[in-house]
Short mmCIF file of C-alpha atoms and ligand atoms in Angstrom, two decimals:
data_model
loop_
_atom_site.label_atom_id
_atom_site.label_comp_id
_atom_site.label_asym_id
_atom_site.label_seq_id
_atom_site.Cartn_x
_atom_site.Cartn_y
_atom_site.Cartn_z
CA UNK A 101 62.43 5.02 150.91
CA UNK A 102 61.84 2.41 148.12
CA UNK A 103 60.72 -1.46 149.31
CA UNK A 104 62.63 -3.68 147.21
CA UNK A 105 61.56 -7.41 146.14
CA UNK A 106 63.52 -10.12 144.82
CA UNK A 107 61.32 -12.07 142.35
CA UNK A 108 63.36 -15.47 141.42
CA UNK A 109 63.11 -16.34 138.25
CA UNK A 110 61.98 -13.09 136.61
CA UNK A 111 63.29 -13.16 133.35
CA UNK A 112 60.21 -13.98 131.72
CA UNK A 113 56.54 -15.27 132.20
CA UNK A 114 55.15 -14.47 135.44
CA UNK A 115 58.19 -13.09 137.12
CA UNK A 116 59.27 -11.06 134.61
CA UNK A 117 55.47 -9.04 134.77
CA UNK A 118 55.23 -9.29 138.11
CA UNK A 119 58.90 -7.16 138.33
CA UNK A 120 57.21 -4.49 135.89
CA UNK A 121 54.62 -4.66 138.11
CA UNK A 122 56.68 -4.03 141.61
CA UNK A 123 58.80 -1.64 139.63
CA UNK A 124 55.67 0.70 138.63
CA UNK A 125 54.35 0.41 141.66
CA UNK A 126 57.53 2.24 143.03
CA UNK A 127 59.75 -1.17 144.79
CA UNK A 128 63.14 -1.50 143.49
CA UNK A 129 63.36 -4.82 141.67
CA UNK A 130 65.96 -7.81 141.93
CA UNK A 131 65.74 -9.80 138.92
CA UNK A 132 66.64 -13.58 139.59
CA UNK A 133 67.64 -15.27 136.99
CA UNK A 134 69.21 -18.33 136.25
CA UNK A 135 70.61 -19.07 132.51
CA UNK A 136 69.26 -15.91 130.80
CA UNK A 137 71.45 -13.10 131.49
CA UNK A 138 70.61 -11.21 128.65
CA UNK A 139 67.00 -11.04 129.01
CA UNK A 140 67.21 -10.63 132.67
CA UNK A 141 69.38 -7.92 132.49
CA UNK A 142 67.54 -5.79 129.29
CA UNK A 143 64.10 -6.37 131.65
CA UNK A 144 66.58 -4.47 134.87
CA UNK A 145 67.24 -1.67 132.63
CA UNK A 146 64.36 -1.31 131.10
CA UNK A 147 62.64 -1.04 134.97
CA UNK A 148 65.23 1.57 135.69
CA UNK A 149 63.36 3.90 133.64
CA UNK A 150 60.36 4.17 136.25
CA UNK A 151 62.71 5.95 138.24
CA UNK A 152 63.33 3.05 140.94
CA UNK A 153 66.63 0.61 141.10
CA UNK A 154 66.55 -2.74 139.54
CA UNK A 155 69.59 -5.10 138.69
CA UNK A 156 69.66 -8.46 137.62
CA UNK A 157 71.55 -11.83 139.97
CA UNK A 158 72.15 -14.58 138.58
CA UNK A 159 71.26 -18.00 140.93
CA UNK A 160 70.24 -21.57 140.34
CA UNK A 161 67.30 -21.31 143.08
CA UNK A 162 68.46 -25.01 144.02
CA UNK A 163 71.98 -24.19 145.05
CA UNK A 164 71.54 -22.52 148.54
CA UNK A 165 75.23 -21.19 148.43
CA UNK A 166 74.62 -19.38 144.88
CA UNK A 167 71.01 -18.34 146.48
CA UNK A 168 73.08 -16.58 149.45
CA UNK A 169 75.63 -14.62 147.64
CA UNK A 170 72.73 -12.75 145.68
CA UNK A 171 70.91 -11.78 148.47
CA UNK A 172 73.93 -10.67 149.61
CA UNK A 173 74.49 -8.72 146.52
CA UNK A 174 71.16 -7.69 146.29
CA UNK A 175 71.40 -6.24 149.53
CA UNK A 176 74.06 -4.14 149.24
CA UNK A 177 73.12 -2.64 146.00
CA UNK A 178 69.27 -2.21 146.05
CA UNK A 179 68.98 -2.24 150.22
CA UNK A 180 67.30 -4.61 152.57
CA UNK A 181 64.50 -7.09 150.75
CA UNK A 182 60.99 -6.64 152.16
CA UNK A 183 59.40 -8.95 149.48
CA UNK A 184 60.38 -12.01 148.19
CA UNK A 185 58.36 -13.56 145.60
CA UNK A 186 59.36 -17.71 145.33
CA UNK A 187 58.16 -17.28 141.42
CA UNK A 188 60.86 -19.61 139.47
CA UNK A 189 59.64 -23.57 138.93
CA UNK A 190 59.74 -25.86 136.20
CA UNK A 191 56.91 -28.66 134.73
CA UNK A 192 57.33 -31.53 132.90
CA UNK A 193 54.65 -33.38 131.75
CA UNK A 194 55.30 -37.40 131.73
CA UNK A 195 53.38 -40.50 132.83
CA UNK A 196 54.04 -40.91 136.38
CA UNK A 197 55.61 -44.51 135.95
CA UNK A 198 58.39 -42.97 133.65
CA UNK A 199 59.58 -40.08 136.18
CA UNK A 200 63.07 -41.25 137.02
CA UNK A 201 64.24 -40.35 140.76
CA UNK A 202 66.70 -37.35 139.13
CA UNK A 203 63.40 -36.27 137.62
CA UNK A 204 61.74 -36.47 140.49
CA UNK A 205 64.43 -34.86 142.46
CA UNK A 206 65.03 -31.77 140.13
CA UNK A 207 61.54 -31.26 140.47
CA UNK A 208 61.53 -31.06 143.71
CA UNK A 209 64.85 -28.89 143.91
CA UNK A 210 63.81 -26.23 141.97
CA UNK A 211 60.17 -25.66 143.26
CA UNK A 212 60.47 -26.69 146.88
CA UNK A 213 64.16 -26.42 147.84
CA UNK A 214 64.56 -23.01 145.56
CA UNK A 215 61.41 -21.79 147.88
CA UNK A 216 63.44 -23.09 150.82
CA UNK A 217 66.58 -21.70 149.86
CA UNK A 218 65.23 -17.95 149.10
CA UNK A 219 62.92 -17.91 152.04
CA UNK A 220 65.53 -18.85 154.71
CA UNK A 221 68.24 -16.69 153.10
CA UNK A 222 65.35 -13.14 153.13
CA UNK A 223 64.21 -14.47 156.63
CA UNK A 224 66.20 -12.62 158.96
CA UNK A 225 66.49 -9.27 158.13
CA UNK A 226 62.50 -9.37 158.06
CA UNK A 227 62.98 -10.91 161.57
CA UNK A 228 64.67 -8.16 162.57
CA UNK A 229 63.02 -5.18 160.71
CA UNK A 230 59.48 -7.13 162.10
CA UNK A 231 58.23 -6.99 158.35
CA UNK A 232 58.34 -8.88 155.52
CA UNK A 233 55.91 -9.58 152.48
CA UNK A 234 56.75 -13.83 151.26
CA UNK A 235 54.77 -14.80 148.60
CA UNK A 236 54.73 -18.24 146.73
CA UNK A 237 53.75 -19.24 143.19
CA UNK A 238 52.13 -22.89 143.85
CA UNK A 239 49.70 -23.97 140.76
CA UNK A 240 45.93 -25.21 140.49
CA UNK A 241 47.64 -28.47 140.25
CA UNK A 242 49.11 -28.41 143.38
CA UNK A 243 45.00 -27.87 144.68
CA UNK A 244 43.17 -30.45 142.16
CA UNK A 245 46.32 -32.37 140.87
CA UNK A 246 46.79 -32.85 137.26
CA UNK A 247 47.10 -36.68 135.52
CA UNK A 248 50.79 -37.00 134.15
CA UNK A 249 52.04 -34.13 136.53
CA UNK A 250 52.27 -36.25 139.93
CA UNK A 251 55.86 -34.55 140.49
CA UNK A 252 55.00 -31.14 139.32
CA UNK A 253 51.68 -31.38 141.57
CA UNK A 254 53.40 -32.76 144.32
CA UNK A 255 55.51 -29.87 144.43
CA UNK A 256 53.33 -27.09 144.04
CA UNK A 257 51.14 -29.03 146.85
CA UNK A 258 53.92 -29.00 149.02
CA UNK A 259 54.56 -25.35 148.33
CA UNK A 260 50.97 -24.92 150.14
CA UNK A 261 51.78 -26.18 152.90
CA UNK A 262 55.06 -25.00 153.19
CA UNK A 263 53.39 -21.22 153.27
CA UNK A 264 50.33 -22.45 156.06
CA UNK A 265 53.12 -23.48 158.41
CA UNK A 266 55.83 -20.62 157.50
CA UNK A 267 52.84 -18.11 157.94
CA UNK A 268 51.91 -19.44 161.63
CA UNK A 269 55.32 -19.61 162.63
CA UNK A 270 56.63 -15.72 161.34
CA UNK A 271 53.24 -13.98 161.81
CA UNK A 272 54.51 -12.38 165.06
CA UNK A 273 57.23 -10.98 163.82
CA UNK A 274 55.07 -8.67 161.33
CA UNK A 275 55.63 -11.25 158.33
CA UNK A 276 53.02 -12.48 155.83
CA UNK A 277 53.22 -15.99 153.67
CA UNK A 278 51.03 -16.40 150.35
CA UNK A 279 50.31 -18.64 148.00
CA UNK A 280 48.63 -17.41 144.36
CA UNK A 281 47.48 -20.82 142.67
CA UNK A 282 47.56 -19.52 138.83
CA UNK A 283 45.41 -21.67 136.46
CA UNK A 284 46.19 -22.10 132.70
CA UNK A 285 48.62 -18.58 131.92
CA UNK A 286 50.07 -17.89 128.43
CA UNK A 287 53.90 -18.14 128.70
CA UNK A 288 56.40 -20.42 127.51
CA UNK A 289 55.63 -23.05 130.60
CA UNK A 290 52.88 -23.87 128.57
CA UNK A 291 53.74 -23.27 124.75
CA UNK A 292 54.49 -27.51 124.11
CA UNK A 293 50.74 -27.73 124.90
CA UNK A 294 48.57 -27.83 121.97
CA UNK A 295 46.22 -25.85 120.47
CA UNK A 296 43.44 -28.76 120.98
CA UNK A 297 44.33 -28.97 124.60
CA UNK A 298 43.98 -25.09 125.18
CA UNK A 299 40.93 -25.02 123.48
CA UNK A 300 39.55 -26.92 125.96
CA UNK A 301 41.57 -25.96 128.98
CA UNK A 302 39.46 -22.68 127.71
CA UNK A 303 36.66 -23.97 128.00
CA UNK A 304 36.75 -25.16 131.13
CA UNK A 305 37.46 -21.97 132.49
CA UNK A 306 34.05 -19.76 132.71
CA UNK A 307 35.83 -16.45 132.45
CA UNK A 308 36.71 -17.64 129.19
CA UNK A 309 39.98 -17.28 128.55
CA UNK A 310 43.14 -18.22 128.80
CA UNK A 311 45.15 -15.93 131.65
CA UNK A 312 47.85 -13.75 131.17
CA UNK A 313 51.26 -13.37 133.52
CA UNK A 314 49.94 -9.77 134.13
CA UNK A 315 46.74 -11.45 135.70
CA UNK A 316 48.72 -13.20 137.69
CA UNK A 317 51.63 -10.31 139.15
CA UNK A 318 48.09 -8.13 140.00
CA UNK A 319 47.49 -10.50 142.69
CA UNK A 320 51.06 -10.94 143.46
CA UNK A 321 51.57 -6.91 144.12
CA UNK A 322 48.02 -6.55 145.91
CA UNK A 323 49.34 -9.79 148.62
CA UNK A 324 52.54 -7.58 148.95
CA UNK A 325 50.91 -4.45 149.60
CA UNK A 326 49.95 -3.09 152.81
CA UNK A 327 46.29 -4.19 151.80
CA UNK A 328 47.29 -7.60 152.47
CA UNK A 329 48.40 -7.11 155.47
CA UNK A 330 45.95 -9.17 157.46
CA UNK A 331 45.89 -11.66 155.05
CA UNK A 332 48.80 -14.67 155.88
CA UNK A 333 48.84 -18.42 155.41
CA UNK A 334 46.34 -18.20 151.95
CA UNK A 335 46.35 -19.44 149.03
CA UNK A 336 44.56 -16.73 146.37
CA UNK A 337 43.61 -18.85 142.97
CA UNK A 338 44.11 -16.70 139.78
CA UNK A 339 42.71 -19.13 137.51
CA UNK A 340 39.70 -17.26 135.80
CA UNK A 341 37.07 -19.76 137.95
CA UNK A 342 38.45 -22.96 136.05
CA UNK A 343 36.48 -25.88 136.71
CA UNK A 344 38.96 -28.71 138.69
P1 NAD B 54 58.22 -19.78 132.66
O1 NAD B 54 58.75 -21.11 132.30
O2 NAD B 54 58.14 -18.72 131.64
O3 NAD B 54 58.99 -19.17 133.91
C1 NAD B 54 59.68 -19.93 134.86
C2 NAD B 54 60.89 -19.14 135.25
O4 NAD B 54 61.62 -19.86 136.27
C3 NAD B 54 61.86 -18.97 134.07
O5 NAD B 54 62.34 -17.66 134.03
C4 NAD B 54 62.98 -19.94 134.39
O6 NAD B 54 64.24 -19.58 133.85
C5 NAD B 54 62.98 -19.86 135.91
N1 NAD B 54 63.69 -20.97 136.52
C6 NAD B 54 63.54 -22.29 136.27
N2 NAD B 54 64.42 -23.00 136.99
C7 NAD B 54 65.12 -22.10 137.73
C8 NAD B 54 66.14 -22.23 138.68
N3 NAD B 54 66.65 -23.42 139.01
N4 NAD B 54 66.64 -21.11 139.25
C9 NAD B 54 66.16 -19.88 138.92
N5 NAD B 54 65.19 -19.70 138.02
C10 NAD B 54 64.67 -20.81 137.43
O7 NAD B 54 56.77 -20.06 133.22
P2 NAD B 54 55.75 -19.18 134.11
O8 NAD B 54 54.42 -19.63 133.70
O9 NAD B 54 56.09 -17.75 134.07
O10 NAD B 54 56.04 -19.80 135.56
C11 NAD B 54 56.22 -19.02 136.72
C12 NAD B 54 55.67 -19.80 137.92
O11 NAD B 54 54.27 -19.92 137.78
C13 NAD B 54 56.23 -21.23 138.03
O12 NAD B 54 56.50 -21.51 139.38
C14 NAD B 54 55.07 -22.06 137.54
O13 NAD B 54 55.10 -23.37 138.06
C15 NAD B 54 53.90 -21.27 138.00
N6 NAD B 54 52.64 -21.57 137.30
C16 NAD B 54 52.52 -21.33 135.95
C17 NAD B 54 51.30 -21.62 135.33
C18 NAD B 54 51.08 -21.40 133.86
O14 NAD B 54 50.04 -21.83 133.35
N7 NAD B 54 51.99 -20.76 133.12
C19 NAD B 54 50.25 -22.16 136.07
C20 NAD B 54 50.41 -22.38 137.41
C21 NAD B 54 51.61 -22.08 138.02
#
């Protein structure tokens, strides 16, 4: 029988090709999203045709009651989820002394609490089945910190610790916690950056390039597969060797 993930925020960017991914790799796909219905839903069908099940829920990660129902949806419709992949965050890029608290605070709700929300919601039917695959998407950032990201690194730093504890306290029940740290990725989290400033991120990254979201769901599938499975509390960098 199929595995099936939930990958929040999977309508695009990293998500969305790490659910091609899981979905050619034979796991039946939930696609959170949380505005883009259309997208989310054309990337479900468009899975379907690798011969697996994949459907698209809609959830703000940050609400925990919206985050419940689509597990429980999920559930029903695609079976029990083995994987969850904490993939949907948001970055702003501002000088530390003009992050307002609600700034601050969304920041935080989305890439901590939505981590928080998912985790404790997939928790205990991996409890009970004594497996479970949890992977996080944390950042370089949230390793090295980045100037005029303090809330954005603070987040992804917390995410890091958030998987060393989770992994310590689940790894008897037959349940691995991950971290991938991507560096600098093409997707739309990054397209108000400029050319200038890519240029150089490029350069400071000896592989040479800038990474794509594929690069990035490779490691996410391998840390879900039963290759991983002695692997727990880690944090795997994807980030072409850049130079913090
Ligand atoms: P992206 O902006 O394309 O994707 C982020 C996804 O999260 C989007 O689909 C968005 O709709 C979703 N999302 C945002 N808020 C949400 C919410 N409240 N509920 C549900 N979904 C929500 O960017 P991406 O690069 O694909 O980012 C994916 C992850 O990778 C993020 O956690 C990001 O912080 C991390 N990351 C990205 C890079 C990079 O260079 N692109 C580097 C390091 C880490």
């Amino acid at each position: 029988m199929n595995q099936t993930v939930l990958i929040t925020g999977a309508s695009r960017g990293i998500g969305r090709a790490a659910a091609a991914a899981f979905a050619r790799n034979g796991y039946n796909v939930a696609v959170n999203y949380c505005k883009s219905k259309e997208k989310a839903t054309d990337l479900a069908n468009e899975l379907n045709g690798y011969g697996v099940m994949a459907a698209a829920y809609q959830a703000d990660v940050s609400d925990k009651t919206a985050v419940g129902e689509m597990f429980g949806k999920a559930e029903q419709e695609l079976g029990r989820i083995s994987v969850l992949v904490n993939n949907a965050g948001i970055a702003e890029q501002i000088l530390f002394s003009d992050i307002t608290e609600e700034k601050w605070d969304r920041m935080f709700a989305v890439n901590v609490k939505g981590a928080y929300n998912c985790t404790q919601a997939a928790l205990s039917s991996m409890i009970h089945e004594k497996y479970g695959r949890i992977i996080n998407v944390s950042s370089m950032w949230g390793i090295s910190g980045a100037s005029c990201e303090v809330h954005y690194s603070a987040s992804k730093a917390a995410l890091i610790g958030f998987t060393k504890a989770l992994a310590k306290e689940v790894g008897l029940s037959g349940i691995t916690v991950n971290c991938i740290a991507p560096g600098v990725i093409g997707t739309d989290m990054n397209s108000a950056i400029s050319g200038e400033i890519l240029e150089e991120l490029k350069e400071n990254t000896p592989i040479n390039r800038i990474g794509t979201p594929e690069d990035v769901a490779a490691a996410i599938l391998f840390l879900a597969s039963d290759k991983a499975s002695f692997i727990t509390g880690q944090t795997l960098s994807v980030d072409g060797g850049f130079i913090l």
